[in-house]
mmCIF file of C-alpha atoms and ligand atoms in Angstrom:
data_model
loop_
_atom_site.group_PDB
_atom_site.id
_atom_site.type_symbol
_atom_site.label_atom_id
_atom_site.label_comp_id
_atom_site.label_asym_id
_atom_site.label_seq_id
_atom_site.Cartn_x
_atom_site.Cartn_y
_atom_site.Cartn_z
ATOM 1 C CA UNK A 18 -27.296 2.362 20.201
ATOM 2 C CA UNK A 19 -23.967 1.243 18.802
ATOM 3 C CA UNK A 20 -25.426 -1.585 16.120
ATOM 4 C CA UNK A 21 -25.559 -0.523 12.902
ATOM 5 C CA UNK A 22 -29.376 -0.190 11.134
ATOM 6 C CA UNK A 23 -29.793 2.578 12.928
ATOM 7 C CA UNK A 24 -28.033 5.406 10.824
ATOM 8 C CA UNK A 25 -27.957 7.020 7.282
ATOM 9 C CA UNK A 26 -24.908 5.020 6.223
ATOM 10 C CA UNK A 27 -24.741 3.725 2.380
ATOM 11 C CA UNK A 28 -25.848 -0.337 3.229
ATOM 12 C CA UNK A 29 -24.693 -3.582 1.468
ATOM 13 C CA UNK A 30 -27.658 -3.867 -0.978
ATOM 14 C CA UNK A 31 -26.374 -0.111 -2.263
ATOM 15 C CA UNK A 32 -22.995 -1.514 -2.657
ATOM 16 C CA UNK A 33 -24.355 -4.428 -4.220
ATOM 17 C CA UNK A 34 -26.124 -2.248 -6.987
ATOM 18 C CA UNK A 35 -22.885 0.005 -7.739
ATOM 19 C CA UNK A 36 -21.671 -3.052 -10.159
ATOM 20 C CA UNK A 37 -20.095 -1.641 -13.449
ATOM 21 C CA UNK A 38 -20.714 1.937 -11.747
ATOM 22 C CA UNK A 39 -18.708 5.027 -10.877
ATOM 23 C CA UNK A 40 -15.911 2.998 -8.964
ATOM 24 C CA UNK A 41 -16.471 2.079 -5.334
ATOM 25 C CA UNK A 42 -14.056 4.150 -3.029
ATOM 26 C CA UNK A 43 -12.769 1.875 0.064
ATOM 27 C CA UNK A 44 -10.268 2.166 2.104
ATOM 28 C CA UNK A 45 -8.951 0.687 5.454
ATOM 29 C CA UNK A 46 -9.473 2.542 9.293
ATOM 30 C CA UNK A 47 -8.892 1.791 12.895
ATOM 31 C CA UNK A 48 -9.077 4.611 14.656
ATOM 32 C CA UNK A 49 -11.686 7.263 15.459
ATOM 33 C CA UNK A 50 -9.932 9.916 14.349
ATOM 34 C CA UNK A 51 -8.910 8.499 10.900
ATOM 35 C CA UNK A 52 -12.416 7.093 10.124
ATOM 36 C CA UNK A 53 -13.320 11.128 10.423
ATOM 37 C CA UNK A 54 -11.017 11.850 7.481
ATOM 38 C CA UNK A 55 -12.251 9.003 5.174
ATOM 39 C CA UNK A 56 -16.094 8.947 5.501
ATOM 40 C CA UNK A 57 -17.036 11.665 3.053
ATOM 41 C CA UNK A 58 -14.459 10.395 0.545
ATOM 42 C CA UNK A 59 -15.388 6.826 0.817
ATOM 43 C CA UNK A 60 -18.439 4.061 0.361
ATOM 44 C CA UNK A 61 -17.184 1.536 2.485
ATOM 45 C CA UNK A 62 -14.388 2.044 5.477
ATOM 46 C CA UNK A 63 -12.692 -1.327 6.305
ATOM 47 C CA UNK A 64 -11.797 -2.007 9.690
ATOM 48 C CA UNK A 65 -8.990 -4.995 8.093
ATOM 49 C CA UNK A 66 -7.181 -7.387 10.074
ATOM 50 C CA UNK A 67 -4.663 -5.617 9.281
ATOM 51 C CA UNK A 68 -4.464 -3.372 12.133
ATOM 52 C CA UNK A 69 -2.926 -6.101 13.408
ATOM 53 C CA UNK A 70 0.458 -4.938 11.260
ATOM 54 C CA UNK A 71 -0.311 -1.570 10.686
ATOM 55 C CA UNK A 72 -1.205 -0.499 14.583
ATOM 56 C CA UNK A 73 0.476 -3.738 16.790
ATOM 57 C CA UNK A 74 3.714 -4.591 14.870
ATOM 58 C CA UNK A 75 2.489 -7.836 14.666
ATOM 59 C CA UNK A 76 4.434 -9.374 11.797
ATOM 60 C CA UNK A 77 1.176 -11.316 10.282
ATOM 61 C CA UNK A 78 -2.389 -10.946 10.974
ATOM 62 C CA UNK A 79 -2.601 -14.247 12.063
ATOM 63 C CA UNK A 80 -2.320 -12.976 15.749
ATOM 64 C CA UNK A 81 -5.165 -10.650 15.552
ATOM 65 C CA UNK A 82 -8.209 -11.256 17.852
ATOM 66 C CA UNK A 83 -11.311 -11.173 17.861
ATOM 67 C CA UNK A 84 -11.531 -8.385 20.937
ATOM 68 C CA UNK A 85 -8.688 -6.248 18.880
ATOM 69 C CA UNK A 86 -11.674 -6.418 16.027
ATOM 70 C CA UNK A 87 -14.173 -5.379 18.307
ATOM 71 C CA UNK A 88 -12.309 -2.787 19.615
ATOM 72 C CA UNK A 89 -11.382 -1.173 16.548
ATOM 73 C CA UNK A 90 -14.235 -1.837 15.171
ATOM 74 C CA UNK A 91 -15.847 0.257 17.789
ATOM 75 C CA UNK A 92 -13.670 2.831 17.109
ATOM 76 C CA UNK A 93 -14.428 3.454 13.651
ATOM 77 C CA UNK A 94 -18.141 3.554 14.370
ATOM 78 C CA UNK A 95 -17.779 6.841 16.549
ATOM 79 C CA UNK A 96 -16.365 8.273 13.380
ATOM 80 C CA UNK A 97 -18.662 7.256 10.917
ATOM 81 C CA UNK A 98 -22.076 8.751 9.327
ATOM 82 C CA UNK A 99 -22.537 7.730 5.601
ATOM 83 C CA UNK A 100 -19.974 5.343 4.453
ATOM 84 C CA UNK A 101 -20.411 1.525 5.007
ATOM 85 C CA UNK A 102 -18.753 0.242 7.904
ATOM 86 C CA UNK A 103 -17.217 -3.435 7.307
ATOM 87 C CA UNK A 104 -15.074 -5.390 10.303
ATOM 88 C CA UNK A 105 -12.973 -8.580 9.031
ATOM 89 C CA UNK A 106 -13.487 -11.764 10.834
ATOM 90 C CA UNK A 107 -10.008 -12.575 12.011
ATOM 91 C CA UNK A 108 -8.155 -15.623 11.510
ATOM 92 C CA UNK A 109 -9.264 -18.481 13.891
ATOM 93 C CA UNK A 110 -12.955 -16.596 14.202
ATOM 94 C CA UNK A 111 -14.783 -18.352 11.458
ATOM 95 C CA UNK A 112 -12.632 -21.709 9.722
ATOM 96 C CA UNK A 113 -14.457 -24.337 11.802
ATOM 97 C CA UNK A 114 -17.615 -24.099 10.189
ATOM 98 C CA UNK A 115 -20.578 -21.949 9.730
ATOM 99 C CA UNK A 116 -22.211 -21.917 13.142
ATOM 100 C CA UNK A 117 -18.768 -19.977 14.459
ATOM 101 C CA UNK A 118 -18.712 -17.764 12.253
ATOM 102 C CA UNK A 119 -22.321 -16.580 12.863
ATOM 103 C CA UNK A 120 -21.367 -16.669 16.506
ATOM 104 C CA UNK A 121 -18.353 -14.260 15.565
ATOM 105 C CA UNK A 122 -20.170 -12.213 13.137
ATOM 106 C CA UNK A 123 -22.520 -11.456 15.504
ATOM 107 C CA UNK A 124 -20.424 -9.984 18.019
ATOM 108 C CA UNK A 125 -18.970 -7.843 15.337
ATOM 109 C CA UNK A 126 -22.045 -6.402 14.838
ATOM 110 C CA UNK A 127 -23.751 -6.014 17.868
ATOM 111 C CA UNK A 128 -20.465 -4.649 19.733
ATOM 112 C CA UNK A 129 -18.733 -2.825 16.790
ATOM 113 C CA UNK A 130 -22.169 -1.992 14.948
ATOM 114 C CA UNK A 131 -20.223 -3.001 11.382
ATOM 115 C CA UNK A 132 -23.293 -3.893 8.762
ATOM 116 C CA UNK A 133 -21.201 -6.373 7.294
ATOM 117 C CA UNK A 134 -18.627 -8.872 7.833
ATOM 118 C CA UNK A 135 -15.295 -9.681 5.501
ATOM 119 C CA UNK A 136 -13.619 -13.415 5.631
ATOM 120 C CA UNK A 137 -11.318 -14.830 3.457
ATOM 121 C CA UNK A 138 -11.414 -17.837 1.158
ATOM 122 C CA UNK A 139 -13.006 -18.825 -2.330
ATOM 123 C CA UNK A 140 -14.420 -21.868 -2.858
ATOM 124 C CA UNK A 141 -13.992 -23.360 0.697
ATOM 125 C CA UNK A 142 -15.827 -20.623 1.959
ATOM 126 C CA UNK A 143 -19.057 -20.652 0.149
ATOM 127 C CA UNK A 144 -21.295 -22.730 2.610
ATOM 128 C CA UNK A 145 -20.198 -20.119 5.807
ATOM 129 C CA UNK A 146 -20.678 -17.580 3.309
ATOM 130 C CA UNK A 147 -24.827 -18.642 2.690
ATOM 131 C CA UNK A 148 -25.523 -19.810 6.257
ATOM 132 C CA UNK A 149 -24.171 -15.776 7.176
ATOM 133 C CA UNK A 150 -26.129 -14.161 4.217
ATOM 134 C CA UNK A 151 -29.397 -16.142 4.831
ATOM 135 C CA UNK A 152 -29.039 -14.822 9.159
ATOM 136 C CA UNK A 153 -28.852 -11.724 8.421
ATOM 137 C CA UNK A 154 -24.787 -11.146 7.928
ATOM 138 C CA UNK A 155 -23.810 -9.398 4.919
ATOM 139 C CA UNK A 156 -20.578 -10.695 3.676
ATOM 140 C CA UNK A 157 -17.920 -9.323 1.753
ATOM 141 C CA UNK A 158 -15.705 -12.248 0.465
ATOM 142 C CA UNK A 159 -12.185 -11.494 0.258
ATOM 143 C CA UNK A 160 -9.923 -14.182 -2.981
ATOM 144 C CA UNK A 161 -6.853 -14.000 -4.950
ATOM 145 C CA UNK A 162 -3.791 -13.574 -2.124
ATOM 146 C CA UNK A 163 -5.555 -14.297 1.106
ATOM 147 C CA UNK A 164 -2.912 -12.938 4.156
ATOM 148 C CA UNK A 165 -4.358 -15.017 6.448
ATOM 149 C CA UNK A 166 -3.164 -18.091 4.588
ATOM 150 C CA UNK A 167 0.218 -16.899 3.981
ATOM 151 C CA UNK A 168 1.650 -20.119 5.439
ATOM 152 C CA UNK A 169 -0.020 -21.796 2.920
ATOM 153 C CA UNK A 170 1.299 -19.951 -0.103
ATOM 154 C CA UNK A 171 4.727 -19.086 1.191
ATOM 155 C CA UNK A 172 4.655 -15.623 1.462
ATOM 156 C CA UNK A 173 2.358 -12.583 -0.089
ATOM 157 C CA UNK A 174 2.878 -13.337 -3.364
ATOM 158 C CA UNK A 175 0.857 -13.076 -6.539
ATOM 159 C CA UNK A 176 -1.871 -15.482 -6.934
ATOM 160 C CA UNK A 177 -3.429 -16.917 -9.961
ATOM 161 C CA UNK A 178 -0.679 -17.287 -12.241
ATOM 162 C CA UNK A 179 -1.088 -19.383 -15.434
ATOM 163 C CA UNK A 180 -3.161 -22.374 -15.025
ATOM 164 C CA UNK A 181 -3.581 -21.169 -11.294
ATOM 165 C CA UNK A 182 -6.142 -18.970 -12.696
ATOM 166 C CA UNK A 183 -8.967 -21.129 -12.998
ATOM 167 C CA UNK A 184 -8.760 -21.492 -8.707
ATOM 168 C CA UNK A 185 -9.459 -18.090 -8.671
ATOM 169 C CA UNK A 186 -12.335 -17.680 -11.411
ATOM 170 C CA UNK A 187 -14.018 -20.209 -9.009
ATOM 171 C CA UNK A 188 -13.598 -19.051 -5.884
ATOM 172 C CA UNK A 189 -15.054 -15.496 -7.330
ATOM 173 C CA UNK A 190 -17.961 -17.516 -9.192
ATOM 174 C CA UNK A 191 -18.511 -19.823 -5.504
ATOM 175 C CA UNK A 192 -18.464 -16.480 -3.187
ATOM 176 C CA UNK A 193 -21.217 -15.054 -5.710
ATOM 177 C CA UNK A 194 -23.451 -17.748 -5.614
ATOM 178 C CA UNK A 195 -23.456 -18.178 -1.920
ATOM 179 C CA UNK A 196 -24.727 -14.393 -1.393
ATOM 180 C CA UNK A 197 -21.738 -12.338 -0.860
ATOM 181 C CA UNK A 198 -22.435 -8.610 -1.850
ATOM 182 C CA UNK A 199 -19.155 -7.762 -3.203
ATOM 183 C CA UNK A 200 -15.383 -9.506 -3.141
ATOM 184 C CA UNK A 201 -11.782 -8.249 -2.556
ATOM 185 C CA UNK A 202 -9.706 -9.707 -5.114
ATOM 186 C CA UNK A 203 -6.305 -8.848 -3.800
ATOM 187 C CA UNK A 204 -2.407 -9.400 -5.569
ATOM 188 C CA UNK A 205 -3.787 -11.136 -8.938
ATOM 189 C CA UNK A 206 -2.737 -10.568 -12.689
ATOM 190 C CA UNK A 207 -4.767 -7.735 -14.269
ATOM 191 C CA UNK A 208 -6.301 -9.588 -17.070
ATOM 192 C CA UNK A 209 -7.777 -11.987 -14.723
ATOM 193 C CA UNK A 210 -9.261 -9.541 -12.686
ATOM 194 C CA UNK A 211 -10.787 -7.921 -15.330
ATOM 195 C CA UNK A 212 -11.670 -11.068 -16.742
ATOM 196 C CA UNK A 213 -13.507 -11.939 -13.169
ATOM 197 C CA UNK A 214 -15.099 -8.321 -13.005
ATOM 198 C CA UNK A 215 -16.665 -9.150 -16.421
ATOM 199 C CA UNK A 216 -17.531 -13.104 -15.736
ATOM 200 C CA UNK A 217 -19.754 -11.963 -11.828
ATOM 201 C CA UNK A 218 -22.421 -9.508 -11.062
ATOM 202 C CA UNK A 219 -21.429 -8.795 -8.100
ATOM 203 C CA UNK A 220 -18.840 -5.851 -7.526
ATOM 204 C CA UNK A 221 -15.204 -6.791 -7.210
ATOM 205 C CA UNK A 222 -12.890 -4.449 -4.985
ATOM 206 C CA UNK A 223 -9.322 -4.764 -6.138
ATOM 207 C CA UNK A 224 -6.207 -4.489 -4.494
ATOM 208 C CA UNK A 225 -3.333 -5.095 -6.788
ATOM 209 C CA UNK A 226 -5.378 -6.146 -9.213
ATOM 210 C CA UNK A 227 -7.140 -3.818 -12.165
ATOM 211 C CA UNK A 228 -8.474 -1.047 -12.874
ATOM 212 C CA UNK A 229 -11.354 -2.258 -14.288
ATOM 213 C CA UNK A 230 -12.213 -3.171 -10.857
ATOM 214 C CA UNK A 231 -15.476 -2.058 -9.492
ATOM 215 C CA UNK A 232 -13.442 -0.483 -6.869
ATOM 216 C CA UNK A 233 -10.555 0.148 -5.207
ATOM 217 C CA UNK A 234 -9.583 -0.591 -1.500
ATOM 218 C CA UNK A 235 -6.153 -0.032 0.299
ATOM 219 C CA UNK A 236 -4.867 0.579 3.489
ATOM 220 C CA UNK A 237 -5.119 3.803 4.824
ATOM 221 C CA UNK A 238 -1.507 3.912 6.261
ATOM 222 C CA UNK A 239 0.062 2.937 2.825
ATOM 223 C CA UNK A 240 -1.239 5.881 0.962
ATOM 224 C CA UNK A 241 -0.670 8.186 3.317
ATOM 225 C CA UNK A 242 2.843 6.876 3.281
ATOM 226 C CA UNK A 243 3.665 6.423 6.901
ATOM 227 C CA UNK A 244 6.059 3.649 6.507
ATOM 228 C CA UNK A 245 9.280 4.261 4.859
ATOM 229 C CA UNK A 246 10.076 0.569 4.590
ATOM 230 C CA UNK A 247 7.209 -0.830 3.311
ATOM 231 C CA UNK A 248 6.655 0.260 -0.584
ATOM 232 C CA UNK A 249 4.786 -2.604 -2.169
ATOM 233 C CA UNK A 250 4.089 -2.187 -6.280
ATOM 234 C CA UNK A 251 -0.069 -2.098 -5.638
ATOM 235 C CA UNK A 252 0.421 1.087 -3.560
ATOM 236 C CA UNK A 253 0.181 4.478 -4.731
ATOM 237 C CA UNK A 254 1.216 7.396 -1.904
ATOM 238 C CA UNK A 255 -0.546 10.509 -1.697
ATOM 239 C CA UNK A 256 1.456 11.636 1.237
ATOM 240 C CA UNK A 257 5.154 11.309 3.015
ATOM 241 C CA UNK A 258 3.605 11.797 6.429
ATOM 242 C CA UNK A 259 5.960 9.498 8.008
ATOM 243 C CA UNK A 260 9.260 10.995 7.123
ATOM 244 C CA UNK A 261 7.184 14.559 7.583
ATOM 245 C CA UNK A 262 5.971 13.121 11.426
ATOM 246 C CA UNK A 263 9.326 11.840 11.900
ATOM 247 C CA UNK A 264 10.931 15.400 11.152
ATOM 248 C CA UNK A 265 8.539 17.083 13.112
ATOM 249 C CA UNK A 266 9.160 14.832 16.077
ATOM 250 C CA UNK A 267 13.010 15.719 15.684
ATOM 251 C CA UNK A 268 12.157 19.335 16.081
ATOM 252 C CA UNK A 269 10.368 19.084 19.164
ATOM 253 C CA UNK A 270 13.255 17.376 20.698
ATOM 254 C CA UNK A 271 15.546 20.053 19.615
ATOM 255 C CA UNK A 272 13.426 22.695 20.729
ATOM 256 C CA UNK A 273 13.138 20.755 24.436
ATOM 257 C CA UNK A 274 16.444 19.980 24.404
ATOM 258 C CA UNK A 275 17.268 23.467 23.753
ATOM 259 C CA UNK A 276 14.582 25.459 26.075
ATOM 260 C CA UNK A 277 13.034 27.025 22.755
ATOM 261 C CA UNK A 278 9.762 24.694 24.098
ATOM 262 C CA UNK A 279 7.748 25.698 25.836
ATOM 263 C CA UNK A 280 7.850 29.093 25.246
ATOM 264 C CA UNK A 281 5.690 32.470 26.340
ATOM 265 C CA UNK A 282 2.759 32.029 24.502
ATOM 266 C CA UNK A 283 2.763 28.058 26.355
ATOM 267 C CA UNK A 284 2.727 28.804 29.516
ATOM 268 C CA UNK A 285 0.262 30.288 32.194
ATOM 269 C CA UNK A 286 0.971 33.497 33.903
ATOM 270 C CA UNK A 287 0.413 34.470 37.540
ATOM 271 C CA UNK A 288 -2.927 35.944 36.365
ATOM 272 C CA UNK A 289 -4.415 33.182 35.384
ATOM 273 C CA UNK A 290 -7.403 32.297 36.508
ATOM 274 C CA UNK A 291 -9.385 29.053 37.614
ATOM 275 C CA UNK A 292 -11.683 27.593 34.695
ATOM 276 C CA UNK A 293 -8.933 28.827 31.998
ATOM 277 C CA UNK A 294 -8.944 25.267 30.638
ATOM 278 C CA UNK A 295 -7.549 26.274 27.108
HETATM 279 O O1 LIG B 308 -6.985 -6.411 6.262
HETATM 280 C C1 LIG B 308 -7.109 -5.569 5.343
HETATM 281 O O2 LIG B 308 -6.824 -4.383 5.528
HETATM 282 C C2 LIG B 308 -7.632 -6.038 4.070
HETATM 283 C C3 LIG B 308 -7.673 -5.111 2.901
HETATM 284 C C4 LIG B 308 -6.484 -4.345 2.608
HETATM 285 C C5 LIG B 308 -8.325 -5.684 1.723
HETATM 286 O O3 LIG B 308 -8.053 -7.144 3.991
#
């Protein structure tokens, strides 16, 4: 069985309850071998859209597909046991109305066997967001700087600046009402997201956006610092493992280049003997 149901994972009702808790620990995955690391660390891995920049080189996630998703999503799930397992609906998958996005949702969870679905948008969003949540789709809403409409605002910049900030108060207060068991308030002033933490009951997840949060999420890539050309302020690294991959990928072609690989202990002698697989 791939759906989700059908393991000991934390579910979206537990998330739900961790409001004004011990901070909910999320973070972003796409492969198998990543979502290993992260599940005993975290309550909720986040298959994002964007894998779409992180994994593809795409240069927005506005090219990411539904079958990418799926197959990521998939992924993940091998190398999962206890931490909730949530697969964004990608751009295109879920804007026409609610019927769609059940239609999309439900492939995410019966092929990628996520318990729960993330979509962008506030306000706009609520009516998708209560025809999911009454089918059986939990949804985690995602407000504040929303990538997939980066057309729309011009770029990834901060949202909810000055009178702005009202736009976002609603969309948090609409997402709430229509069922959603927790929302990603991502690039926002901090008083306004601690402001919105206060003002909802249900958990916010910040990214660039406060402390006060009722958790954290960011992408796995970014704190393990694999890019060196992508800093942005909201990021903390906990690791240089690009520059330290990078360097270790230098001294394999030296060694190749200069017969120091493979050596003795890397190669099979005469002796050998059929069935040595190691
Ligand atoms: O796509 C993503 O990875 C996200 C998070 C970083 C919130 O939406």
């Amino acid at each position: 069985m791939s759906a989700a149901g059908d393991t000991n994972a934390i579910t979206p009702p537990e998330i739900r309850l961790r409001k004004g808790q011990t901070p909910l620990v999320c973070l972003t995955a796409y492969t198998t071998p990543i979502a290993k690391l992260v599940d005993r660390h975290c309550d909720i891995v986040l298959v994002g859209d964007s894998v779409g920049m992180v994994l593809h080189g795409l240069s927005s996630t506005l090219g990411v597909t539904l079958d990418m998703m799926i197959m990521h999503g998939k992924a993940v799930r091998r190398g999962l046991e206890r931490a909730l397992l949530v697969v964004d609906l990608p751009f295109g998958s879920y804007e026409e109305g609610p019927e769609q996005a059940f239609r999309n949702a439900a492939r995410l969870m019966a092929e990628a066997g996520c318990a729960a679905v993330k979509l962008e948008g506030g306000e706009s969003m609520a009516a998708t967001i209560r025809f999911l949540t009454a089918r059986g789709v939990p949804v985690m809403a995602h407000v504040g700087l929303t990538p997939q409409a980066v057309n729309t605002f011009g770029g990834y910049c901060v949202q909810g600046l000055g009178d702005d900030a009202e736009r976002i108060r609603r969309d948090a207060g609409a997402v709430t009402e229509a069922g959603a068991f927790s929302v990603v308030l991502e690039k926002v002033p901090e008083p306004l997201a601690k402001a919105i933490t206060a003002q909802i009951a249900i958990p916010t997840i910040g990214i660039g956006a406060s402390p006060a949060c009722d958790g954290q999420i960011l992408v796995v890539d970014d704190i393990l610092g694999m890019f060196t050309d992508f800093r942005p302020k909201f990021v903390k690294r906990y690791a240089e493992l690009g520059s330290e991959a990078e360097a270790a990928i230098g001294t394999y072609a030296a060694d190749v280049r200069d017969r120091r690989f493979p050596a003795a202990e890397h190669v099979y002698a005469a002796a050998s003997r059929p069935g040595d697989f190691a």
